[in-house]
Short mmCIF file of C-alpha atoms and ligand atoms in Angstrom, two decimals:
data_model
loop_
_atom_site.label_atom_id
_atom_site.label_comp_id
_atom_site.label_asym_id
_atom_site.label_seq_id
_atom_site.Cartn_x
_atom_site.Cartn_y
_atom_site.Cartn_z
CA MET A 198 59.58 61.90 112.62
CA SER A 199 61.87 63.72 115.07
CA ILE A 200 63.67 65.35 111.90
CA THR A 201 60.20 66.53 110.81
CA VAL A 202 59.57 68.07 113.85
CA THR A 203 63.30 69.91 114.28
CA ALA A 204 62.86 71.01 110.74
CA GLU A 205 59.43 73.03 111.73
CA GLN A 206 60.88 74.03 114.58
CA PHE A 207 64.11 76.02 112.41
CA LEU A 208 61.52 77.04 110.22
CA ALA A 209 59.13 78.53 112.67
CA ARG A 210 61.61 80.06 114.16
CA SER A 211 62.60 81.81 110.67
CA ILE A 212 59.28 83.24 111.02
CA ARG A 213 59.47 84.58 114.32
CA LEU A 214 62.75 85.90 113.18
CA ALA A 215 61.26 88.09 110.23
CA THR A 216 58.37 89.36 112.09
CA ALA A 217 60.31 90.47 114.61
CA ASN A 218 62.79 92.04 111.95
CA VAL A 219 59.61 93.93 110.75
CA LEU A 220 59.17 95.27 114.02
CA ASN A 221 63.10 96.45 113.76
CA SER A 222 63.19 98.51 110.66
CA GLY A 223 63.76 95.54 108.59
CA GLY A 224 62.02 93.54 105.84
CA PRO A 225 59.73 90.93 106.41
CA PHE A 226 62.11 88.20 106.23
CA GLY A 227 64.28 85.54 108.30
CA ALA A 228 66.58 82.66 107.90
CA MET A 229 68.68 80.40 109.73
CA ILE A 230 71.87 78.46 108.61
CA VAL A 231 71.76 74.81 110.37
CA THR A 232 74.95 73.15 110.30
CA ALA A 233 75.42 69.19 110.31
CA ASP A 234 76.63 69.33 114.21
CA GLY A 235 73.69 71.46 115.19
CA LYS A 236 75.11 74.88 115.44
CA THR A 237 72.52 77.73 114.24
CA PHE A 238 73.07 80.95 112.87
CA ASP A 239 70.33 83.76 112.35
CA GLY A 240 69.75 85.97 109.56
CA VAL A 241 67.12 88.79 109.03
CA ASN A 242 66.74 91.17 106.08
CA ARG A 243 68.34 94.69 106.74
CA VAL A 244 68.15 95.95 102.68
CA THR A 245 66.23 99.14 103.60
CA ALA A 246 68.36 99.31 107.30
CA ASP A 247 71.78 98.82 105.69
CA ASN A 248 70.98 100.57 101.98
CA ASP A 249 71.91 97.04 101.13
CA PRO A 250 70.19 95.14 98.20
CA THR A 251 72.05 91.88 98.61
CA ALA A 252 71.27 92.19 102.31
CA HIS A 253 68.62 89.42 102.34
CA ALA A 254 68.08 87.18 105.16
CA GLU A 255 69.36 84.63 103.50
CA VAL A 256 72.48 86.37 102.48
CA THR A 257 72.82 87.61 105.74
CA ALA A 258 72.87 83.98 107.76
CA ILE A 259 75.12 82.67 105.54
CA ARG A 260 77.61 85.64 105.97
CA THR A 261 77.12 85.12 109.81
CA ALA A 262 77.53 81.42 109.64
CA CYS A 263 80.19 81.57 107.63
CA ARG A 264 82.22 84.68 109.58
CA GLU A 265 81.51 82.70 113.08
CA LEU A 266 82.61 79.37 111.41
CA GLY A 267 85.86 80.70 109.77
CA THR A 268 84.51 79.10 106.33
CA PHE A 269 83.23 79.66 103.03
CA ASP A 270 81.96 76.57 102.90
CA LEU A 271 78.88 75.43 104.62
CA SER A 272 78.58 71.35 103.53
CA GLY A 273 76.33 69.35 105.30
CA SER A 274 74.00 72.89 106.32
CA VAL A 275 70.19 73.55 105.69
CA LEU A 276 68.96 77.04 104.98
CA TYR A 277 65.54 77.53 106.83
CA THR A 278 63.69 80.49 105.47
CA SER A 279 60.34 82.58 105.84
CA CYS A 280 59.87 82.67 102.07
CA GLU A 281 60.99 81.11 99.09
CA PRO A 282 64.45 82.54 98.33
CA CYS A 283 65.52 84.83 95.10
CA PRO A 284 67.63 83.70 92.54
CA MET A 285 70.25 85.63 94.33
CA CYS A 286 69.86 83.59 97.64
CA LEU A 287 69.70 80.25 95.57
CA ALA A 288 72.67 81.22 94.29
CA SER A 289 74.48 82.28 97.72
CA ALA A 290 73.13 78.78 98.75
CA LEU A 291 74.49 77.17 95.92
CA TRP A 292 77.40 79.08 96.12
CA ALA A 293 78.05 78.04 100.31
CA ARG A 294 77.22 74.47 99.38
CA VAL A 295 74.74 74.25 101.51
CA ASP A 296 72.45 70.42 101.15
CA ARG A 297 69.40 72.11 101.10
CA VAL A 298 66.98 75.25 101.52
CA VAL A 299 63.48 74.81 102.96
CA PHE A 300 61.07 77.86 103.31
CA ALA A 301 57.77 78.51 104.36
CA ALA A 302 55.42 80.97 102.40
CA GLY A 303 55.76 80.87 98.68
CA ARG A 304 57.08 83.24 96.44
CA HIS A 305 53.72 83.99 95.43
CA ASP A 306 53.02 85.33 98.59
CA ALA A 307 55.58 87.71 98.87
CA ALA A 308 54.65 89.03 95.56
CA ALA A 309 51.45 89.71 97.00
CA VAL A 310 52.83 92.16 99.42
CA GLY A 311 54.70 94.15 96.75
CA PHE A 312 57.93 91.84 96.81
CA ASP A 313 57.55 90.15 93.49
CA ASP A 314 61.27 88.33 91.71
CA ALA A 315 59.10 86.74 89.20
CA VAL A 316 60.85 88.47 86.44
CA PHE A 317 64.24 87.37 88.14
CA TYR A 318 63.11 83.95 87.76
CA GLU A 319 62.31 83.62 84.38
CA PHE A 320 66.01 84.19 83.88
CA PHE A 321 66.78 80.92 85.82
CA GLU A 322 63.97 78.77 85.86
CA ASN A 323 65.07 74.79 85.29
CA GLN A 324 63.10 71.98 85.93
CA ASP A 325 65.94 70.04 86.85
CA ARG A 326 67.34 72.56 89.29
CA ASP A 327 66.13 70.08 92.35
CA ALA A 328 68.98 67.49 90.92
CA LEU A 329 71.55 70.46 92.28
CA LEU A 330 69.72 71.84 95.16
CA PRO A 331 66.48 70.48 97.17
CA VAL A 332 64.17 73.62 97.31
CA SER A 333 60.42 72.37 99.02
CA GLN A 334 57.90 73.72 100.80
CA LEU A 335 56.97 72.49 104.53
CA VAL A 336 53.90 73.17 106.01
CA LEU A 337 54.04 73.62 109.86
CA GLU A 338 51.92 71.01 111.74
CA ASP A 339 52.50 72.45 115.21
CA PRO A 340 49.23 74.30 116.24
CA SER A 341 51.58 76.82 119.10
CA ALA A 342 53.69 77.53 115.18
CA PRO A 343 53.71 81.11 113.91
CA ALA A 344 51.54 81.00 110.36
CA PRO A 345 54.00 81.63 107.13
CA LEU A 346 52.15 84.85 106.76
CA GLU A 347 52.41 86.48 109.98
CA PRO A 348 55.04 88.28 109.12
CA PHE A 349 53.55 89.92 106.31
CA THR A 350 50.50 90.85 107.94
CA THR A 351 53.01 92.56 110.66
CA TRP A 352 54.46 94.19 107.67
CA ASN A 353 51.31 95.31 106.05
CA THR A 354 50.14 97.09 109.12
CA LEU A 355 53.72 99.20 109.55
CA GLU A 356 53.07 102.87 108.82
CA SER A 357 56.79 103.27 109.45
CA ARG A 358 57.69 100.43 106.90
CA ILE A 359 59.92 101.46 103.58
CA ASP A 360 58.61 99.90 100.43
CA TYR A 361 61.20 98.27 98.30
ZN1 ZN B 535 66.66 86.46 98.18
#
């Protein structure tokens, strides 16, 4: 029970990071690495801010965690992300050896606001992928938690956003 609440709190923080990032010249995505002993590392999307197409929130969280921990192996860690990871981020999580990935909004939610990686997924769809890396959507039960779609609604109302 407490594990579920903690997972919800990390996921809620990822959503809040995503929304805050929209208001800081970034894309509507946030993520966190949480190590087995409870260390946390944030990541946000900086694709257009840094002209870096690989600067997805999940990748920046992995980069920060690895740099600060002095390792390239995040075994035992969980990656929480405000939106279902794209194939690049899933591959990055695999390379980083994280134990599992938990996301809030789904890929179809992202596609609805113009972030459609369905064509990328077609390369990688695999019925057995959960055997290699469990990836699951978690519904936030805490009424004080932010809505998973909040980063997107904030993004949609931001006139200065740079679509990509
Ligand atoms: Zn990605």
